[in-house]
Coordinates of N, CA, C and O in Angstrom, one line a residue:
E1 N 9.2 28.3 -8.8 CA 9.1 29.0 -7.5 C 8.8 27.9 -6.4 O 7.9 27.1 -6.6
Q2 N 9.7 27.9 -5.3 CA 9.4 26.9 -4.3 C 9.6 27.6 -2.9 O 10.3 28.5 -2.7
S3 N 8.8 27.0 -2.0 CA 9.0 27.5 -0.6 C 9.2 26.2 0.2 O 9.0 25.1 -0.2
T4 N 9.5 26.4 1.5 CA 9.8 25.2 2.4 C 8.8 25.3 3.5 O 8.7 26.3 4.2
T5 N 8.1 24.2 3.8 CA 7.2 24.1 4.9 C 7.5 22.8 5.6 O 7.5 21.7 5.0
N6 N 7.9 22.9 6.9 CA 8.3 21.7 7.7 C 9.3 20.9 7.0 O 9.3 19.7 7.0
G7 N 10.3 21.5 6.3 CA 11.3 20.8 5.7 C 11.0 20.2 4.3 O 11.8 19.5 3.7
A8 N 9.7 20.3 3.9 CA 9.3 19.7 2.6 C 9.3 20.8 1.5 O 8.9 21.9 1.8
S9 N 9.6 20.4 0.3 CA 9.5 21.4 -0.8 C 8.1 21.5 -1.2 O 7.4 20.5 -1.4
T10 N 7.7 22.8 -1.4 CA 6.3 23.0 -1.9 C 6.4 23.9 -3.1 O 6.5 25.1 -3.0
P11 N 6.3 23.3 -4.3 CA 6.4 24.1 -5.5 C 5.1 24.7 -5.9 O 4.0 24.2 -5.4
S12 N 5.1 25.8 -6.6 CA 3.9 26.3 -7.2 C 3.3 25.4 -8.2 O 4.1 24.5 -8.7
S13 N 2.1 25.5 -8.5 CA 1.5 24.5 -9.5 C 2.2 24.7 -10.9 O 2.2 23.8 -11.7
A14 N 2.7 25.9 -11.2 CA 3.3 26.1 -12.5 C 4.6 25.3 -12.6 O 5.1 25.0 -13.6
G15 N 5.2 25.0 -11.4 CA 6.5 24.3 -11.4 C 6.4 22.8 -11.4 O 7.4 22.0 -11.4
L16 N 5.1 22.2 -11.4 CA 5.0 20.8 -11.3 C 5.2 20.1 -12.6 O 4.9 20.6 -13.6
T17 N 5.9 19.0 -12.5 CA 6.2 18.2 -13.7 C 5.8 16.8 -13.4 O 5.8 16.4 -12.2
R18 N 5.5 16.0 -14.4 CA 5.3 14.6 -14.2 C 6.6 13.9 -13.9 O 7.6 14.2 -14.4
G19 N 6.5 13.0 -13.0 CA 7.7 12.2 -12.6 C 7.3 11.3 -11.4 O 6.2 11.0 -11.2
T20 N 8.3 10.9 -10.7 CA 8.1 10.0 -9.6 C 8.2 10.8 -8.3 O 9.0 11.6 -8.1
G21 N 7.2 10.5 -7.4 CA 7.3 11.2 -6.2 C 5.9 11.1 -5.5 O 5.0 10.5 -6.0
I22 N 5.8 11.8 -4.3 CA 4.6 11.8 -3.6 C 4.1 13.2 -3.5 O 4.9 14.1 -3.1
A23 N 2.9 13.5 -3.7 CA 2.3 14.8 -3.6 C 1.4 14.7 -2.3 O 0.6 13.8 -2.2
V24 N 1.6 15.7 -1.4 CA 0.7 15.7 -0.2 C -0.3 16.8 -0.5 O 0.0 18.0 -0.8
I25 N -1.6 16.4 -0.4 CA -2.7 17.3 -0.8 C -3.6 17.5 0.4 O -4.0 16.5 1.0
D26 N -3.9 18.7 0.7 CA -4.9 19.0 1.7 C -6.3 18.8 1.1 O -6.7 19.6 0.2
S27 N -6.9 17.7 1.5 CA -8.2 17.4 0.8 C -9.3 18.3 1.2 O -10.3 18.3 0.4
L28 N -9.3 19.0 2.2 CA -10.3 20.0 2.6 C -10.2 21.2 1.7 O -11.2 21.8 1.3
Q29 N -9.0 21.7 1.6 CA -8.7 23.0 0.9 C -8.4 22.7 -0.6 O -8.3 23.6 -1.4
M30 N -8.1 21.4 -1.0 CA -7.7 21.0 -2.3 C -6.5 21.8 -2.8 O -6.5 22.3 -3.9
T31 N -5.5 21.8 -1.9 CA -4.3 22.5 -2.2 C -3.1 21.6 -2.1 O -3.1 20.7 -1.2
L32 N -2.1 21.8 -2.9 CA -0.9 21.0 -2.8 C -0.1 21.5 -1.6 O 0.3 22.7 -1.5
M33 N 0.2 20.6 -0.7 CA 1.0 21.0 0.5 C 2.5 20.8 0.4 O 3.3 21.6 0.9
A34 N 2.9 19.7 -0.3 CA 4.3 19.4 -0.4 C 4.4 18.3 -1.5 O 3.5 17.6 -1.8
T35 N 5.6 18.2 -2.1 CA 6.0 17.1 -2.9 C 7.3 16.6 -2.5 O 8.2 17.4 -2.1
W36 N 7.4 15.3 -2.5 CA 8.7 14.6 -2.2 C 9.1 13.7 -3.3 O 8.3 12.8 -3.7
P37 N 10.3 13.8 -3.8 CA 10.8 12.9 -4.8 C 10.9 11.5 -4.2 O 11.1 11.3 -3.0
F38 N 10.7 10.5 -5.1 CA 10.7 9.1 -4.7 C 11.5 8.4 -5.7 O 11.4 8.7 -6.9
K39 N 12.1 7.3 -5.4 CA 12.9 6.5 -6.3 C 12.1 5.8 -7.4 O 12.6 5.5 -8.5
A40 N 10.9 5.6 -7.2 CA 10.0 5.0 -8.2 C 8.5 5.4 -7.8 O 8.3 5.9 -6.7
L41 N 7.6 5.2 -8.6 CA 6.2 5.5 -8.3 C 5.7 4.5 -7.3 O 5.5 3.3 -7.6
P42 N 5.4 4.9 -6.1 CA 5.0 4.0 -5.1 C 3.5 3.8 -5.1 O 2.7 4.6 -5.6
V43 N 3.0 2.7 -4.4 CA 1.6 2.4 -4.1 C 1.5 2.6 -2.6 O 2.3 2.0 -1.9
L44 N 0.6 3.5 -2.2 CA 0.6 4.0 -0.8 C -0.6 3.4 0.0 O -1.6 3.1 -0.5
G45 N -0.3 3.3 1.3 CA -1.3 3.0 2.3 C -1.1 3.9 3.5 O 0.1 4.1 3.9
L46 N -2.1 4.5 4.0 CA -2.0 5.5 5.1 C -2.3 4.8 6.4 O -3.2 4.1 6.5
A47 N -1.5 5.1 7.4 CA -1.7 4.7 8.8 C -2.7 5.6 9.5 O -2.8 6.8 9.1
P48 N -3.5 5.1 10.4 CA -4.4 6.0 11.2 C -3.7 7.1 11.8 O -2.5 7.0 12.2
G49 N -4.3 8.3 11.9 CA -3.6 9.4 12.5 C -2.9 10.3 11.5 O -2.6 11.5 11.8
G50 N -2.7 9.8 10.3 CA -2.1 10.6 9.2 C -0.7 11.0 9.4 O -0.2 12.0 8.7
K51 N 0.1 10.4 10.2 CA 1.5 10.8 10.4 C 2.5 9.9 9.7 O 3.6 10.2 9.5
V52 N 2.0 8.7 9.3 CA 2.9 7.7 8.6 C 2.1 7.1 7.4 O 0.9 6.9 7.5
A53 N 2.9 6.9 6.4 CA 2.4 6.2 5.2 C 3.3 5.0 4.9 O 4.5 5.1 5.3
Y54 N 2.8 4.0 4.3 CA 3.6 2.9 3.8 C 3.5 2.8 2.3 O 2.5 3.0 1.7
A55 N 4.7 2.6 1.7 CA 4.8 2.6 0.2 C 5.4 1.3 -0.2 O 6.4 0.9 0.3
V56 N 4.7 0.7 -1.2 CA 5.3 -0.4 -1.9 C 6.0 0.1 -3.2 O 5.3 0.8 -4.0
V57 N 7.3 -0.1 -3.3 CA 8.1 0.5 -4.3 C 8.7 -0.6 -5.2 O 9.5 -1.4 -4.6
P58 N 8.5 -0.6 -6.5 CA 9.2 -1.5 -7.3 C 10.7 -1.2 -7.5 O 11.0 0.0 -7.6
G59 N 11.5 -2.2 -7.4 CA 13.0 -2.0 -7.5 C 13.5 -2.8 -8.7 O 12.7 -3.3 -9.5
A60 N 14.8 -2.8 -8.8 CA 15.4 -3.6 -9.8 C 15.2 -5.1 -9.6 O 15.0 -5.5 -8.5
H61 N 15.3 -5.8 -10.7 CA 15.3 -7.3 -10.7 C 14.0 -7.9 -10.1 O 14.1 -8.8 -9.3
Q62 N 12.9 -7.2 -10.3 CA 11.5 -7.7 -9.8 C 11.4 -7.7 -8.3 O 10.6 -8.5 -7.7
V63 N 12.2 -6.9 -7.6 CA 12.1 -6.8 -6.2 C 11.2 -5.7 -5.8 O 11.1 -4.7 -6.4
L64 N 10.4 -5.9 -4.7 CA 9.5 -4.9 -4.1 C 10.0 -4.5 -2.7 O 10.4 -5.4 -2.0
D65 N 10.0 -3.2 -2.4 CA 10.3 -2.8 -1.0 C 9.1 -2.2 -0.4 O 8.2 -1.6 -1.0
L66 N 9.0 -2.4 0.9 CA 8.0 -1.8 1.8 C 8.7 -0.7 2.6 O 9.6 -1.0 3.4
D67 N 8.3 0.6 2.3 CA 8.9 1.7 3.0 C 8.0 2.4 3.9 O 6.8 2.5 3.6
Q68 N 8.5 2.8 5.1 CA 7.7 3.6 6.0 C 8.1 5.0 5.9 O 9.3 5.3 6.0
I69 N 7.1 5.9 5.7 CA 7.4 7.3 5.4 C 6.8 8.2 6.5 O 5.6 8.1 6.8
N70 N 7.6 9.1 7.1 CA 7.2 10.1 8.0 C 6.5 11.2 7.2 O 7.2 11.8 6.4
L71 N 5.2 11.4 7.4 CA 4.5 12.4 6.6 C 4.8 13.8 7.0 O 4.4 14.7 6.2
S72 N 5.4 14.0 8.1 CA 5.8 15.4 8.5 C 7.0 15.9 7.7 O 7.2 17.1 7.4
T73 N 7.9 14.9 7.4 CA 9.2 15.3 6.7 C 9.3 14.7 5.3 O 10.2 15.2 4.5
G74 N 8.5 13.7 5.0 CA 8.7 13.0 3.7 C 9.8 12.1 3.6 O 10.2 11.5 2.6
R75 N 10.5 11.8 4.8 CA 11.6 10.9 4.8 C 11.2 9.5 5.1 O 10.3 9.2 5.8
I76 N 12.0 8.6 4.4 CA 11.8 7.1 4.7 C 12.5 6.8 6.0 O 13.7 7.1 6.2
V77 N 11.7 6.3 7.0 CA 12.2 6.0 8.3 C 12.4 4.5 8.5 O 13.0 4.1 9.5
G78 N 11.9 3.7 7.6 CA 12.1 2.3 7.7 C 11.9 1.7 6.3 O 11.1 2.2 5.5
S79 N 12.6 0.6 6.1 CA 12.4 -0.1 4.8 C 12.7 -1.6 4.9 O 13.6 -2.0 5.7
V80 N 12.0 -2.4 4.2 CA 12.3 -3.8 4.2 C 11.9 -4.4 2.8 O 11.0 -3.9 2.1
Q81 N 12.7 -5.4 2.4 CA 12.4 -6.0 1.1 C 11.3 -7.0 1.3 O 11.3 -7.8 2.3
I82 N 10.3 -7.0 0.4 CA 9.2 -7.9 0.5 C 9.7 -9.3 -0.1 O 10.4 -9.3 -1.1
P83 N 9.4 -10.4 0.6 CA 9.9 -11.7 0.2 C 9.4 -12.0 -1.2 O 8.4 -11.6 -1.7
G84 N 10.2 -12.8 -1.9 CA 9.9 -13.3 -3.3 C 10.1 -12.2 -4.3 O 10.5 -11.1 -4.0
L85 N 9.9 -12.6 -5.5 CA 10.0 -11.6 -6.7 C 8.6 -11.3 -7.2 O 7.7 -12.1 -7.2
N86 N 8.5 -10.1 -7.8 CA 7.2 -9.7 -8.4 C 7.3 -10.1 -9.8 O 7.5 -9.3 -10.7
T87 N 7.0 -11.4 -10.1 CA 7.1 -11.9 -11.5 C 5.9 -11.6 -12.3 O 5.9 -11.6 -13.5
S88 N 4.7 -11.4 -11.6 CA 3.5 -11.1 -12.3 C 3.3 -9.7 -12.7 O 2.5 -9.4 -13.6
G89 N 4.0 -8.8 -12.1 CA 3.8 -7.3 -12.3 C 2.5 -6.8 -11.7 O 2.1 -5.7 -11.8
I90 N 1.8 -7.7 -10.9 CA 0.5 -7.3 -10.3 C 0.7 -7.4 -8.8 O 1.1 -8.5 -8.3
Y91 N 0.6 -6.3 -8.0 CA 0.7 -6.4 -6.6 C -0.3 -5.4 -6.0 O -0.8 -4.5 -6.7
S92 N -0.6 -5.5 -4.7 CA -1.6 -4.7 -4.1 C -0.9 -3.5 -3.5 O 0.3 -3.3 -3.4
N93 N -1.8 -2.6 -3.0 CA -1.4 -1.5 -2.1 C -1.2 -2.1 -0.7 O -1.7 -3.1 -0.4
P94 N -0.4 -1.4 0.1 CA -0.3 -1.8 1.5 C -1.6 -1.3 2.2 O -1.9 -0.1 2.1
A95 N -2.3 -2.2 2.9 CA -3.5 -1.8 3.7 C -3.1 -1.9 5.2 O -2.6 -2.9 5.6
V96 N -3.4 -0.8 5.9 CA -3.1 -0.7 7.3 C -4.3 -0.9 8.2 O -5.4 -0.4 7.9
S97 N -4.2 -1.8 9.2 CA -5.3 -2.0 10.1 C -5.7 -0.7 10.8 O -4.8 0.2 11.0
P98 N -7.0 -0.5 11.2 CA -7.4 0.7 11.8 C -6.6 1.0 13.1 O -6.5 2.2 13.5
D99 N -6.1 0.0 13.8 CA -5.4 0.3 15.0 C -3.9 0.6 14.7 O -3.1 0.9 15.6
G100 N -3.5 0.5 13.4 CA -2.2 0.9 13.0 C -1.1 -0.2 13.3 O 0.1 0.1 13.1
S101 N -1.5 -1.4 13.7 CA -0.5 -2.4 14.1 C -0.1 -3.3 13.0 O 1.0 -3.9 13.0
T102 N -0.9 -3.5 12.0 CA -0.7 -4.5 10.9 C -0.8 -3.9 9.5 O -1.7 -3.2 9.3
I103 N 0.2 -4.3 8.7 CA 0.1 -4.0 7.3 C -0.2 -5.2 6.5 O 0.5 -6.3 6.7
Y104 N -1.1 -5.2 5.6 CA -1.4 -6.3 4.7 C -1.0 -6.0 3.3 O -1.1 -4.8 2.8
F105 N -0.4 -7.0 2.6 CA 0.1 -6.8 1.3 C 0.0 -8.1 0.5 O 0.2 -9.2 1.1
S106 N -0.3 -8.0 -0.8 CA -0.4 -9.2 -1.6 C 0.4 -9.1 -2.9 O 0.4 -8.1 -3.5
N107 N 1.1 -10.2 -3.2 CA 1.9 -10.3 -4.4 C 2.1 -11.7 -4.8 O 2.3 -12.6 -4.0
N108 N 2.0 -12.0 -6.1 CA 2.2 -13.3 -6.7 C 1.3 -14.4 -5.9 O 1.8 -15.4 -5.5
N109 N 0.1 -14.1 -5.7 CA -0.9 -15.0 -5.1 C -0.5 -15.4 -3.7 O -0.7 -16.5 -3.3
T110 N 0.1 -14.4 -3.0 CA 0.5 -14.7 -1.6 C 0.1 -13.4 -0.8 O 0.4 -12.3 -1.2
L111 N -0.5 -13.6 0.4 CA -0.8 -12.5 1.3 C 0.3 -12.5 2.3 O 0.6 -13.5 2.9
Y112 N 0.8 -11.3 2.6 CA 1.8 -11.1 3.6 C 1.2 -10.1 4.7 O 0.5 -9.2 4.4
T113 N 1.6 -10.3 6.0 CA 1.3 -9.4 7.0 C 2.6 -8.9 7.6 O 3.6 -9.7 7.7
F114 N 2.7 -7.7 8.0 CA 3.9 -7.1 8.6 C 3.5 -6.3 9.8 O 2.4 -5.8 9.9
N115 N 4.4 -6.3 10.8 CA 4.3 -5.5 12.0 C 4.5 -4.1 11.6 O 5.6 -3.8 11.0
A116 N 3.6 -3.2 11.8 CA 3.7 -1.8 11.3 C 4.8 -1.0 12.0 O 5.3 -0.1 11.4
K117 N 5.1 -1.3 13.2 CA 6.1 -0.5 13.9 C 7.5 -1.0 13.4 O 8.4 -0.2 13.2
T118 N 7.7 -2.3 13.3 CA 9.1 -2.8 13.0 C 9.3 -3.2 11.6 O 10.4 -3.4 11.2
L119 N 8.2 -3.3 10.8 CA 8.2 -3.8 9.4 C 8.6 -5.2 9.3 O 9.0 -5.7 8.3
A120 N 8.6 -6.0 10.5 CA 8.9 -7.4 10.4 C 7.8 -8.2 9.8 O 6.6 -7.9 10.1
L121 N 8.2 -9.1 8.9 CA 7.2 -10.0 8.3 C 6.6 -10.9 9.4 O 7.4 -11.5 10.2
T122 N 5.3 -10.9 9.6 CA 4.7 -11.7 10.6 C 4.0 -13.0 10.1 O 3.9 -14.0 10.8
T123 N 3.4 -12.9 8.9 CA 2.7 -14.1 8.3 C 2.8 -14.1 6.8 O 2.8 -13.0 6.1
T124 N 2.9 -15.3 6.2 CA 2.9 -15.5 4.8 C 1.8 -16.5 4.5 O 1.8 -17.6 5.1
V125 N 0.9 -16.1 3.6 CA -0.3 -17.0 3.3 C -0.4 -17.3 1.8 O -0.9 -16.4 1.1
P126 N 0.1 -18.4 1.3 CA 0.0 -18.7 -0.1 C -1.4 -18.9 -0.5 O -2.3 -19.3 0.3
G127 N -1.8 -18.6 -1.7 CA -3.1 -18.8 -2.3 C -4.0 -17.7 -2.2 O -5.2 -17.8 -2.6
I128 N -3.6 -16.5 -1.6 CA -4.5 -15.4 -1.5 C -3.8 -14.2 -2.3 O -2.8 -13.6 -1.8
G129 N -4.2 -14.0 -3.5 CA -3.7 -13.0 -4.4 C -4.7 -11.9 -4.7 O -5.6 -12.2 -5.5
L130 N -4.6 -10.8 -4.1 CA -5.6 -9.7 -4.2 C -5.0 -8.4 -4.5 O -3.8 -8.2 -4.2
V131 N -5.8 -7.5 -5.0 CA -5.4 -6.1 -5.3 C -6.4 -5.2 -4.6 O -7.5 -5.6 -4.2
N132 N -6.1 -3.9 -4.5 CA -7.1 -2.9 -4.0 C -7.5 -3.3 -2.6 O -8.7 -3.3 -2.3
L133 N -6.6 -3.5 -1.7 CA -6.9 -3.9 -0.4 C -7.5 -2.8 0.5 O -7.0 -1.7 0.4
T134 N -8.4 -3.2 1.4 CA -8.8 -2.3 2.5 C -9.2 -3.2 3.7 O -9.7 -4.3 3.5
V135 N -9.1 -2.6 4.9 CA -9.4 -3.3 6.1 C -10.7 -2.8 6.7 O -10.9 -1.5 6.7
S136 N -11.6 -3.6 7.2 CA -12.8 -3.2 7.7 C -12.5 -2.3 9.0 O -11.5 -2.5 9.6
P137 N -13.5 -1.4 9.3 CA -13.3 -0.5 10.5 C -13.0 -1.3 11.8 O -12.4 -0.8 12.7
D138 N -13.6 -2.5 11.9 CA -13.4 -3.2 13.2 C -12.2 -4.2 13.1 O -11.9 -4.9 14.0
S139 N -11.4 -4.1 12.0 CA -10.2 -4.9 11.7 C -10.5 -6.4 11.6 O -9.6 -7.2 11.5
D140 N -11.8 -6.8 11.5 CA -12.1 -8.3 11.4 C -11.9 -8.8 10.0 O -11.7 -10.0 9.8
Y141 N -12.0 -7.9 9.0 CA -11.9 -8.4 7.6 C -11.0 -7.6 6.7 O -10.9 -6.4 6.9
L142 N -10.4 -8.3 5.8 CA -9.6 -7.6 4.7 C -10.4 -7.9 3.5 O -10.8 -9.0 3.2
Y143 N -10.6 -6.8 2.7 CA -11.3 -6.9 1.4 C -10.3 -6.6 0.3 O -9.5 -5.8 0.4
G144 N -10.5 -7.4 -0.8 CA -9.6 -7.1 -1.9 C -10.2 -7.7 -3.2 O -11.1 -8.7 -3.1
A145 N -9.8 -7.2 -4.3 CA -10.3 -7.7 -5.6 C -9.3 -8.7 -6.2 O -8.1 -8.6 -6.0
T146 N -9.9 -9.7 -6.9 CA -9.0 -10.6 -7.6 C -8.5 -9.9 -8.8 O -9.2 -9.1 -9.4
P147 N -7.2 -10.1 -9.1 CA -6.6 -9.4 -10.3 C -7.2 -10.0 -11.6 O -7.9 -11.1 -11.6
P148 N -7.0 -9.3 -12.7 CA -7.5 -9.8 -14.0 C -7.0 -11.2 -14.3 O -5.9 -11.6 -14.0
C149 N -7.9 -12.0 -15.0 CA -7.6 -13.4 -15.3 C -7.9 -13.6 -16.8 O -9.1 -13.5 -17.2
N150 N -6.9 -13.8 -17.6 CA -7.2 -14.1 -19.1 C -7.9 -15.4 -19.2 O -7.4 -16.4 -18.7
G151 N -9.0 -15.5 -19.9 CA -9.7 -16.7 -20.2 C -10.6 -17.2 -19.1 O -11.3 -18.2 -19.2
C152 N -10.7 -16.4 -18.0 CA -11.6 -16.8 -16.9 C -13.1 -16.4 -17.2 O -13.3 -15.4 -17.8
A153 N -14.0 -17.2 -16.7 CA -15.4 -16.9 -16.9 C -15.8 -15.6 -16.1 O -16.5 -14.7 -16.6
I154 N -15.3 -15.5 -14.9 CA -15.5 -14.3 -14.1 C -14.2 -13.5 -14.0 O -13.2 -14.1 -13.5
Q155 N -14.3 -12.3 -14.5 CA -13.0 -11.5 -14.6 C -12.6 -11.0 -13.2 O -11.4 -11.0 -12.9
Y156 N -13.5 -10.5 -12.4 CA -13.1 -10.0 -11.1 C -14.1 -10.4 -10.1 O -15.2 -10.8 -10.4
S157 N -13.7 -10.5 -8.8 CA -14.6 -10.7 -7.7 C -14.0 -10.0 -6.5 O -12.8 -9.6 -6.5
L158 N -14.8 -9.8 -5.5 CA -14.3 -9.2 -4.3 C -14.2 -10.4 -3.3 O -15.1 -11.2 -3.2
Q159 N -13.1 -10.5 -2.7 CA -12.9 -11.6 -1.7 C -12.8 -11.0 -0.3 O -12.3 -9.9 -0.1
I160 N -13.4 -11.7 0.6 CA -13.4 -11.3 2.0 C -12.5 -12.2 2.8 O -12.7 -13.5 2.8
V161 N -11.5 -11.7 3.5 CA -10.5 -12.5 4.2 C -10.7 -12.2 5.7 O -10.7 -11.0 6.1
S162 N -10.8 -13.3 6.5 CA -10.9 -13.1 7.9 C -9.5 -12.7 8.4 O -8.5 -13.5 8.1
T163 N -9.3 -11.6 9.1 CA -8.0 -11.3 9.6 C -7.5 -12.1 10.7 O -6.3 -12.2 11.0
S164 N -8.4 -12.8 11.4 CA -8.0 -13.7 12.5 C -7.6 -15.1 12.0 O -6.6 -15.7 12.5
L165 N -8.3 -15.5 10.9 CA -8.0 -16.8 10.4 C -7.0 -16.7 9.2 O -6.4 -17.7 8.8
L166 N -6.9 -15.6 8.6 CA -6.1 -15.3 7.3 C -6.5 -16.3 6.3 O -5.6 -17.0 5.7
E167 N -7.8 -16.4 6.0 CA -8.3 -17.3 4.9 C -9.6 -16.6 4.4 O -10.2 -15.8 5.0
V168 N -9.8 -16.9 3.1 CA -11.0 -16.3 2.4 C -12.2 -16.9 3.0 O -12.4 -18.2 3.1
V169 N -13.1 -16.1 3.5 CA -14.4 -16.5 4.1 C -15.6 -16.2 3.3 O -16.7 -16.5 3.6
G170 N -15.4 -15.4 2.2 CA -16.5 -15.1 1.3 C -16.0 -14.5 0.0 O -14.9 -14.0 -0.1
T171 N -16.8 -14.6 -1.0 CA -16.5 -14.1 -2.4 C -17.8 -13.4 -3.0 O -18.9 -14.0 -2.9
I172 N -17.6 -12.3 -3.5 CA -18.7 -11.6 -4.2 C -18.3 -11.5 -5.6 O -17.4 -10.7 -6.0
P173 N -19.0 -12.3 -6.5 CA -18.6 -12.2 -8.0 C -19.0 -10.9 -8.6 O -20.0 -10.3 -8.2
S174 N -18.3 -10.5 -9.7 CA -18.7 -9.4 -10.4 C -19.9 -9.7 -11.3 O -20.2 -10.9 -11.5
T175 N -20.6 -8.7 -11.7 CA -21.8 -9.0 -12.5 C -21.5 -8.7 -14.0 O -20.6 -8.1 -14.4

């Protein structure tokens, strides 16, 4: 059984199946608002205001795409291929600055910044490879975890990146 709300398909919970797509959930009411099929299981980052999300989507031949999604319709309104190949299989979520202007993303030990309106690549910083990204409320810092490392003495750490310098300014090791 399905109904349509704002052009999005809203199935009953009995009709849900596992697959690829995005589920929109009202976190206050804990109800499923909509589901949208997607070409692969994306890693999401939400823009301030809740009207736009950014998805990193794995594609064929180790390519990753950054998609801009209108959350009112579930439609992709912009897309760009992320530079390089995802040879490690480890990449971050897209993290959006609180003012909504910048998207941060990390893949293959490289940090990328994108203009959130145009999806244009603005900066490439080799040597910063992080996962689980988040931006501080004042936009001054980007926080991320180092990915797993086989044979390393410290398996994980939290790194603090200055968003103005785009360099690591602090590390908090795991215990």
